[in-house]
Amino acid sequence: QKEVEQNSGPLSVPEGAIASLNCTYSDRGSQSFFWYRQYSGKSPELIMSIYSNGDKEDGRFTAQLNKASQYVSLLIRDSQPSDSATYLCAVIGDTGGFKTIFGAGTRLFVKA
Amino acid sequence: KAGVTQTPRYLIKTRGQQVTLSCSPISGHRSVSWYQQTPGQGLQFLFEYFSETQRNKGNFPGRFSGRQFSNSRSEMNVSTLELGDSALYLCASSWTSGGTGELFFGEGSRLTVL
């Protein structure tokens, strides 16, 4: 089992729709969770962090965390073509020492 | 404020050679992490250095090594290159150790092994 799992996609949504990206993790002791966005040919950049159960909103982005289910999600409201990118879920676990582990990423396409 | 700088950006090597990649973190950041990114495997953690000490290491063979200097700049070395080492190598810096906060990535060094 991979430490951080994501559906590789691609996920295709029309402009203006809600894009829902999901991630599960295996280390139950994980405490910190992040979503990074990576445009093609570019390096990842942080868009959201979440540390406690529930929802965290930042503009059009909402991160959701459920530690009991070991599940993290990212919702993008009013999706724009500029949101087309690969979204990487990242988790800091303590198995074998604290380190940031990334999922393989979900490719999102927003159609105009 | 300057970002994370990686050099070289592109390089081509042949099997059996070795390569050294360099990373200069954001000023004030003491943690440098290295990742290998390939289309099939995504971002794989190589190692993290904090204040010149390796704090953590991923599941890579001993051919992959690194170090950090007193000015927080870091280098990683890959010896006896194999075709499978072809990848984008990303360096990320952070304020704290253990990747406990946001990682700031450089543009990466794209290595092609022929």
Short mmCIF file of N, CA and C in Angstrom, two decimals, chain B residues 15-74:
data_model
loop_
_atom_site.label_atom_id
_atom_site.label_comp_id
_atom_site.label_asym_id
_atom_site.label_seq_id
_atom_site.Cartn_x
_atom_site.Cartn_y
_atom_site.Cartn_z
N ARG B 15 25.50 6.14 -18.77
CA ARG B 15 25.51 5.13 -17.72
C ARG B 15 26.91 4.97 -17.15
N GLY B 16 26.96 4.82 -15.84
CA GLY B 16 28.23 4.63 -15.17
C GLY B 16 28.88 5.91 -14.68
N GLN B 17 28.47 7.05 -15.25
CA GLN B 17 29.04 8.32 -14.80
C GLN B 17 28.42 8.72 -13.46
N GLN B 18 28.92 9.80 -12.91
CA GLN B 18 28.33 10.34 -11.70
C GLN B 18 27.92 11.79 -11.96
N VAL B 19 27.04 12.28 -11.09
CA VAL B 19 26.54 13.63 -11.28
C VAL B 19 26.38 14.29 -9.92
N THR B 20 26.62 15.59 -9.88
CA THR B 20 26.41 16.38 -8.67
C THR B 20 25.46 17.52 -8.99
N LEU B 21 24.41 17.63 -8.19
CA LEU B 21 23.41 18.68 -8.35
C LEU B 21 23.49 19.61 -7.15
N SER B 22 23.23 20.89 -7.40
CA SER B 22 23.35 21.88 -6.35
C SER B 22 22.02 22.57 -6.08
N CYS B 23 21.83 22.97 -4.83
CA CYS B 23 20.60 23.64 -4.42
C CYS B 23 20.94 24.74 -3.41
N SER B 24 20.52 25.95 -3.71
CA SER B 24 20.66 27.06 -2.77
C SER B 24 19.28 27.41 -2.25
N PRO B 25 19.05 27.25 -0.95
CA PRO B 25 17.70 27.48 -0.41
C PRO B 25 17.41 28.98 -0.27
N ILE B 26 16.18 29.26 0.06
CA ILE B 26 15.78 30.63 0.35
C ILE B 26 16.57 31.10 1.57
N SER B 27 16.98 32.35 1.53
CA SER B 27 17.77 32.89 2.62
C SER B 27 17.04 32.72 3.95
N GLY B 28 17.75 32.15 4.92
CA GLY B 28 17.15 31.93 6.24
C GLY B 28 16.59 30.53 6.43
N HIS B 29 16.36 29.83 5.34
CA HIS B 29 15.88 28.45 5.45
C HIS B 29 17.05 27.53 5.74
N ARG B 30 16.88 26.67 6.72
CA ARG B 30 17.96 25.77 7.11
C ARG B 30 17.72 24.33 6.69
N SER B 31 16.51 24.05 6.23
CA SER B 31 16.18 22.69 5.81
C SER B 31 16.15 22.60 4.30
N VAL B 32 16.80 21.58 3.78
CA VAL B 32 16.77 21.31 2.35
C VAL B 32 16.39 19.85 2.15
N SER B 33 15.35 19.63 1.38
CA SER B 33 14.92 18.27 1.04
C SER B 33 15.10 18.04 -0.44
N TRP B 34 15.38 16.82 -0.80
CA TRP B 34 15.54 16.44 -2.20
C TRP B 34 14.49 15.40 -2.58
N TYR B 35 13.94 15.57 -3.77
CA TYR B 35 12.94 14.64 -4.29
C TYR B 35 13.28 14.27 -5.71
N GLN B 36 12.95 13.04 -6.07
CA GLN B 36 13.05 12.59 -7.45
C GLN B 36 11.64 12.50 -8.01
N GLN B 37 11.44 13.11 -9.17
CA GLN B 37 10.12 13.06 -9.79
C GLN B 37 10.19 12.38 -11.14
N THR B 38 9.41 11.33 -11.30
CA THR B 38 9.29 10.62 -12.57
C THR B 38 7.82 10.46 -12.89
N PRO B 39 7.47 10.33 -14.18
CA PRO B 39 6.05 10.22 -14.54
C PRO B 39 5.35 9.05 -13.86
N GLY B 40 6.05 7.96 -13.67
CA GLY B 40 5.40 6.78 -13.12
C GLY B 40 5.32 6.76 -11.61
N GLN B 41 6.28 7.36 -10.94
CA GLN B 41 6.38 7.27 -9.48
C GLN B 41 6.02 8.55 -8.76
N GLY B 42 5.89 9.63 -9.46
CA GLY B 42 5.58 10.88 -8.78
C GLY B 42 6.80 11.39 -8.02
N LEU B 43 6.54 12.13 -6.96
CA LEU B 43 7.61 12.71 -6.14
C LEU B 43 8.06 11.72 -5.08
N GLN B 44 9.30 11.28 -5.17
CA GLN B 44 9.84 10.33 -4.21
C GLN B 44 10.88 11.04 -3.34
N PHE B 45 10.73 10.89 -2.02
CA PHE B 45 11.63 11.55 -1.07
C PHE B 45 13.00 10.89 -1.08
N LEU B 46 14.02 11.71 -1.26
CA LEU B 46 15.40 11.20 -1.24
C LEU B 46 16.01 11.36 0.14
N PHE B 47 16.15 12.60 0.57
CA PHE B 47 16.68 12.89 1.91
C PHE B 47 16.45 14.34 2.27
N GLU B 48 16.63 14.61 3.56
CA GLU B 48 16.51 15.97 4.07
C GLU B 48 17.70 16.30 4.93
N TYR B 49 18.20 17.52 4.75
CA TYR B 49 19.29 18.02 5.56
C TYR B 49 18.83 19.26 6.32
N PHE B 50 19.29 19.34 7.55
CA PHE B 50 18.99 20.49 8.39
C PHE B 50 20.24 20.80 9.19
N SER B 51 20.70 22.02 9.10
CA SER B 51 21.91 22.44 9.81
C SER B 51 23.04 21.43 9.61
N GLU B 52 23.27 21.10 8.36
CA GLU B 52 24.39 20.26 7.92
C GLU B 52 24.26 18.79 8.31
N THR B 53 23.14 18.40 8.88
CA THR B 53 22.94 17.01 9.31
C THR B 53 21.81 16.38 8.51
N GLN B 54 22.04 15.16 8.08
CA GLN B 54 20.97 14.44 7.40
C GLN B 54 19.94 14.00 8.43
N ARG B 55 18.72 14.48 8.30
CA ARG B 55 17.69 14.19 9.29
C ARG B 55 16.84 13.00 8.89
N ASN B 56 16.76 12.75 7.60
CA ASN B 56 15.89 11.68 7.16
C ASN B 56 16.33 11.21 5.78
N LYS B 57 16.04 9.97 5.47
CA LYS B 57 16.45 9.41 4.20
C LYS B 57 15.34 8.53 3.65
N GLY B 58 15.13 8.60 2.35
CA GLY B 58 14.13 7.77 1.70
C GLY B 58 14.72 6.43 1.30
N ASN B 59 13.94 5.67 0.56
CA ASN B 59 14.33 4.32 0.16
C ASN B 59 15.05 4.30 -1.17
N PHE B 60 16.19 4.91 -1.21
CA PHE B 60 17.01 4.92 -2.41
C PHE B 60 18.33 4.23 -2.10
N PRO B 61 18.96 3.65 -3.15
CA PRO B 61 20.25 2.97 -2.90
C PRO B 61 21.34 3.94 -2.49
N GLY B 62 22.41 3.38 -1.97
CA GLY B 62 23.52 4.19 -1.49
C GLY B 62 24.22 5.01 -2.55
N ARG B 63 23.89 4.75 -3.82
CA ARG B 63 24.47 5.57 -4.90
C ARG B 63 24.01 7.02 -4.81
N PHE B 64 22.92 7.22 -4.11
CA PHE B 64 22.38 8.57 -3.93
C PHE B 64 22.88 9.10 -2.58
N SER B 65 23.55 10.21 -2.62
CA SER B 65 24.06 10.79 -1.38
C SER B 65 23.92 12.30 -1.44
N GLY B 66 24.08 12.91 -0.31
CA GLY B 66 23.96 14.36 -0.28
C GLY B 66 24.77 14.94 0.85
N ARG B 67 24.80 16.25 0.87
CA ARG B 67 25.43 16.95 1.99
C ARG B 67 24.90 18.37 2.01
N GLN B 68 25.13 19.00 3.15
CA GLN B 68 24.72 20.40 3.30
C GLN B 68 25.87 21.17 3.90
N PHE B 69 26.05 22.35 3.43
CA PHE B 69 27.15 23.20 3.88
C PHE B 69 26.68 24.18 4.95
N SER B 70 27.63 24.86 5.55
CA SER B 70 27.28 25.75 6.66
C SER B 70 26.38 26.91 6.22
N ASN B 71 26.40 27.24 4.94
CA ASN B 71 25.53 28.32 4.45
C ASN B 71 24.17 27.77 3.98
N SER B 72 23.88 26.52 4.33
CA SER B 72 22.63 25.81 4.02
C SER B 72 22.53 25.33 2.58
N ARG B 73 23.45 25.71 1.74
CA ARG B 73 23.45 25.17 0.38
C ARG B 73 23.65 23.66 0.45
N SER B 74 23.01 22.96 -0.48
CA SER B 74 23.09 21.50 -0.44
C SER B 74 23.47 20.96 -1.81
#
